[in-house]
Amino acid sequence: MTNMALGLAKKWKWLKEKMLKLIENLKDYSLCKLPFKGGDKNGLAFWENLQASSEKIPLKTIAITLFKIIPHSADVKQLFSDLGGVQAPKRCNLS
């Protein structure tokens, strides 16, 4: 988990100080220390309503970014479309 978070931080060109805070946040989060104690069924709402800034808690930025990813099958649909299997006569039962 730490390696993945630090990988994102490097891609986003975070400064070393912010990365060190991120590591500290991850340790506190795994131990359920404040401000990470408690929770919400809606993960995005929990992180967006967290009463600390993203500068003080860099983990908040990563969590909100990940929760905003919408899973869908667009890539699979595009692949089938490229292969010609979606609008083909066989697919539409056309003669």
Backbone as JSON, one array per atom type, in Angstrom:
{
  "sequence": "MTNMALGLAKKWKWLKEKMLKLIENLKDYSLCKLPFKGGDKNGLAFWENLQASSEKIPLKTIAITLFKIIPHSADVKQLFSDLGGVQAPKRCNLS",
  "N": [[0.83, -1.18, 0.0], [1.89, 1.24, 0.81], [3.99, 1.51, -1.03], [2.58, 1.74, -3.44], [1.15, 4.12, -3.01], [3.27, 5.92, -2.71], [4.33, 5.7, -5.23], [2.33, 6.92, -6.79], [2.52, 9.48, -5.69], [5.09, 10.21, -6.54], [4.69, 10.28, -9.32], [2.97, 12.42, -9.42], [4.68, 14.36, -8.75], [5.26, 15.17, -6.08], [6.68, 16.91, -3.29], [9.43, 15.96, -1.15], [8.86, 16.31, 1.6], [6.07, 16.24, 1.69], [5.66, 13.63, 0.86], [6.75, 12.24, 3.0], [4.92, 12.94, 4.97], [2.75, 11.61, 3.91], [3.47, 8.91, 4.24], [3.44, 8.82, 7.04], [0.7, 9.37, 7.42], [-0.42, 7.04, 6.3], [0.45, 5.09, 8.1], [-0.86, 5.96, 10.45], [-3.5, 5.73, 9.57], [-3.74, 2.96, 9.18], [-3.61, 2.16, 11.8], [-5.91, 3.19, 12.8], [-5.94, 5.74, 13.96], [-6.74, 9.1, 15.06], [-7.06, 11.57, 12.57], [-8.48, 9.56, 11.34], [-10.12, 7.8, 12.57], [-13.2, 6.12, 13.06], [-15.7, 6.4, 10.55], [-17.44, 5.96, 7.42], [-20.11, 4.7, 5.44], [-20.03, 5.47, 2.84], [-17.24, 5.89, 1.18], [-16.06, 7.99, -0.33], [-17.49, 10.23, 0.59], [-16.64, 10.24, 3.27], [-13.89, 10.93, 3.04], [-14.05, 13.39, 1.69], [-15.4, 14.92, 3.58], [-13.65, 15.02, 5.66], [-12.14, 16.86, 8.17], [-9.67, 18.13, 7.7], [-7.03, 19.69, 5.89], [-5.77, 18.93, 2.6], [-3.12, 19.43, 2.45], [-2.15, 19.04, 5.02], [-2.91, 16.42, 5.38], [-1.96, 14.39, 3.18], [-2.82, 11.92, 2.28], [-5.51, 12.14, 1.94], [-5.87, 13.4, -0.55], [-5.06, 11.37, -2.34], [-6.9, 9.33, -1.67], [-9.41, 10.51, -2.33], [-9.07, 10.88, -5.07], [-8.85, 8.2, -5.94], [-11.37, 7.19, -5.16], [-13.0, 8.57, -6.86], [-12.77, 7.37, -9.28], [-14.54, 5.84, -11.79], [-15.75, 2.74, -12.24], [-16.15, 0.93, -15.23], [-17.14, -0.63, -18.31], [-16.11, 0.36, -20.69], [-13.68, 0.08, -22.11], [-13.7, -2.62, -22.82], [-15.99, -2.75, -24.4], [-15.17, -1.08, -26.49], [-13.09, -2.63, -27.52], [-14.48, -4.9, -28.52], [-15.99, -3.57, -30.45], [-13.97, -2.66, -32.16], [-13.16, -5.12, -33.12], [-15.26, -5.76, -34.69], [-17.52, -7.1, -33.8], [-19.82, -6.05, -32.67], [-21.66, -4.51, -34.19], [-22.19, -6.19, -36.3], [-23.82, -8.2, -38.86], [-24.35, -10.79, -37.83], [-24.45, -10.36, -35.07], [-26.67, -8.66, -34.84], [-28.68, -10.21, -35.77], [-29.31, -10.0, -38.47], [-29.96, -10.58, -41.92]],
  "CA": [[0.0, 0.0, 0.0], [2.8, 2.39, 0.88], [4.72, 1.62, -2.3], [1.66, 2.24, -4.46], [0.88, 5.53, -2.71], [4.47, 6.69, -3.02], [4.44, 5.71, -6.69], [1.45, 7.99, -7.25], [3.09, 10.76, -5.26], [6.21, 10.52, -7.44], [4.13, 10.66, -10.62], [2.37, 13.75, -9.25], [5.81, 15.24, -8.43], [5.15, 15.73, -4.73], [7.94, 17.16, -2.6], [9.82, 14.93, -0.18], [8.17, 16.55, 2.87], [4.7, 15.77, 1.53], [5.72, 12.17, 0.81], [6.97, 11.77, 4.37], [3.62, 13.06, 5.64], [1.92, 10.55, 3.37], [3.86, 7.67, 4.94], [2.92, 8.96, 8.4], [-0.75, 9.23, 7.3], [-0.74, 5.64, 6.05], [0.65, 4.37, 9.37], [-1.96, 6.36, 11.34], [-4.74, 5.18, 9.02], [-3.78, 1.52, 9.44], [-3.81, 1.99, 13.24], [-7.18, 3.85, 13.12], [-5.73, 6.92, 14.8], [-7.39, 10.32, 14.6], [-8.47, 11.83, 12.26], [-9.0, 8.47, 10.53], [-10.97, 6.96, 13.4], [-14.6, 6.23, 12.66], [-15.85, 6.08, 9.14], [-18.71, 6.21, 6.74], [-20.34, 3.69, 4.42], [-19.62, 6.08, 1.58], [-15.83, 6.25, 1.34], [-15.79, 9.31, -0.9], [-18.05, 11.22, 1.52], [-15.77, 10.28, 4.44], [-12.67, 11.68, 2.74], [-14.38, 14.77, 1.36], [-15.85, 15.6, 4.78], [-12.58, 15.02, 6.65], [-11.95, 18.27, 8.54], [-8.27, 18.54, 7.59], [-6.66, 20.04, 4.51], [-4.94, 17.95, 1.88], [-1.71, 19.74, 2.74], [-1.81, 18.39, 6.29], [-3.16, 14.99, 5.22], [-1.86, 14.1, 1.75], [-3.57, 10.7, 1.98], [-6.85, 12.59, 1.53], [-5.83, 13.64, -2.0], [-5.01, 10.07, -3.02], [-8.15, 8.61, -1.44], [-10.48, 11.13, -3.11], [-8.8, 10.57, -6.48], [-9.19, 6.8, -6.19], [-12.81, 6.99, -5.03], [-13.7, 9.21, -7.98], [-12.65, 6.53, -10.47], [-15.81, 5.16, -12.05], [-15.5, 1.5, -12.98], [-17.09, 0.65, -16.3], [-16.63, -1.57, -19.3], [-15.91, 1.07, -21.95], [-12.55, -0.48, -22.84], [-14.13, -3.9, -23.38], [-16.91, -2.43, -25.5], [-14.36, -0.55, -27.59], [-12.36, -3.76, -28.1], [-15.43, -5.65, -29.34], [-16.33, -2.72, -31.58], [-12.83, -2.71, -33.07], [-13.12, -6.45, -33.72], [-16.39, -5.88, -35.59], [-18.52, -8.03, -33.28], [-20.96, -5.39, -32.05], [-22.65, -4.08, -35.2], [-22.15, -7.13, -37.42], [-25.12, -8.85, -39.1], [-24.52, -11.92, -36.9], [-24.8, -9.8, -33.76], [-27.99, -8.03, -34.91], [-29.6, -11.17, -36.39], [-29.69, -9.51, -39.8], [-29.55, -11.49, -42.98]],
  "C": [[0.88, 1.25, 0.0], [3.53, 2.6, -0.44], [3.83, 2.19, -3.4], [1.38, 3.73, -4.25], [2.09, 6.4, -3.04], [4.72, 6.76, -4.53], [3.56, 6.8, -7.3], [2.02, 9.36, -6.91], [4.26, 11.17, -6.16], [5.71, 10.96, -8.81], [3.54, 12.06, -10.57], [3.41, 14.78, -8.85], [5.66, 15.96, -7.1], [6.55, 15.93, -4.16], [8.17, 16.09, -1.54], [9.06, 15.08, 1.14], [6.73, 16.01, 2.82], [4.65, 14.24, 1.47], [5.95, 11.57, 2.19], [5.68, 11.87, 5.19], [2.67, 11.96, 5.18], [2.21, 9.22, 4.06], [3.32, 7.69, 6.36], [1.39, 8.78, 8.4], [-1.15, 7.77, 7.13], [-0.59, 4.81, 7.32], [-0.5, 4.68, 10.34], [-3.29, 5.76, 10.88], [-4.84, 3.68, 9.34], [-3.98, 1.22, 10.93], [-5.1, 2.65, 13.73], [-7.02, 5.01, 14.1], [-6.5, 8.1, 14.23], [-6.52, 11.0, 13.55], [-9.14, 10.71, 11.46], [-9.93, 7.54, 11.29], [-12.44, 7.18, 13.01], [-14.73, 5.85, 11.21], [-17.23, 6.37, 8.64], [-18.86, 5.1, 5.7], [-19.87, 4.2, 3.06], [-18.19, 6.6, 1.75], [-15.5, 7.64, 0.82], [-16.3, 10.41, 0.03], [-17.17, 11.36, 2.76], [-14.56, 11.17, 4.17], [-12.96, 13.12, 2.41], [-14.79, 15.57, 2.58], [-14.8, 15.62, 5.89], [-12.16, 16.47, 6.9], [-10.49, 18.73, 8.51], [-7.96, 18.81, 6.12], [-5.81, 18.93, 3.9], [-3.45, 18.22, 2.07], [-1.26, 19.07, 4.03], [-1.96, 16.88, 6.2], [-3.15, 14.66, 3.73], [-2.6, 12.82, 1.34], [-4.98, 11.03, 1.5], [-6.9, 12.8, 0.02], [-5.86, 12.32, -2.77], [-6.33, 9.35, -2.88], [-9.29, 9.19, -2.29], [-10.29, 10.83, -4.59], [-9.2, 9.15, -6.81], [-10.69, 6.54, -6.1], [-13.59, 7.62, -6.17], [-13.56, 8.42, -9.29], [-13.94, 5.75, -10.62], [-15.52, 3.9, -12.85], [-16.57, 1.29, -14.05], [-16.41, -0.24, -17.34], [-16.38, -0.91, -20.65], [-14.77, 0.47, -22.76], [-12.93, -1.79, -23.51], [-15.06, -3.67, -24.56], [-16.16, -1.92, -26.71], [-13.6, -1.67, -28.28], [-13.29, -4.57, -29.0], [-15.82, -4.85, -30.58], [-15.21, -2.74, -32.62], [-12.74, -4.05, -33.79], [-14.3, -6.68, -34.66], [-17.49, -6.79, -35.09], [-19.76, -7.39, -32.73], [-22.04, -5.07, -33.09], [-22.64, -4.99, -36.43], [-23.55, -7.73, -37.64], [-25.38, -10.02, -38.15], [-25.01, -11.43, -35.54], [-26.22, -9.27, -33.75], [-29.05, -8.95, -35.51], [-30.15, -10.66, -37.72], [-29.25, -10.5, -40.86], [-28.71, -10.77, -44.02]]
}
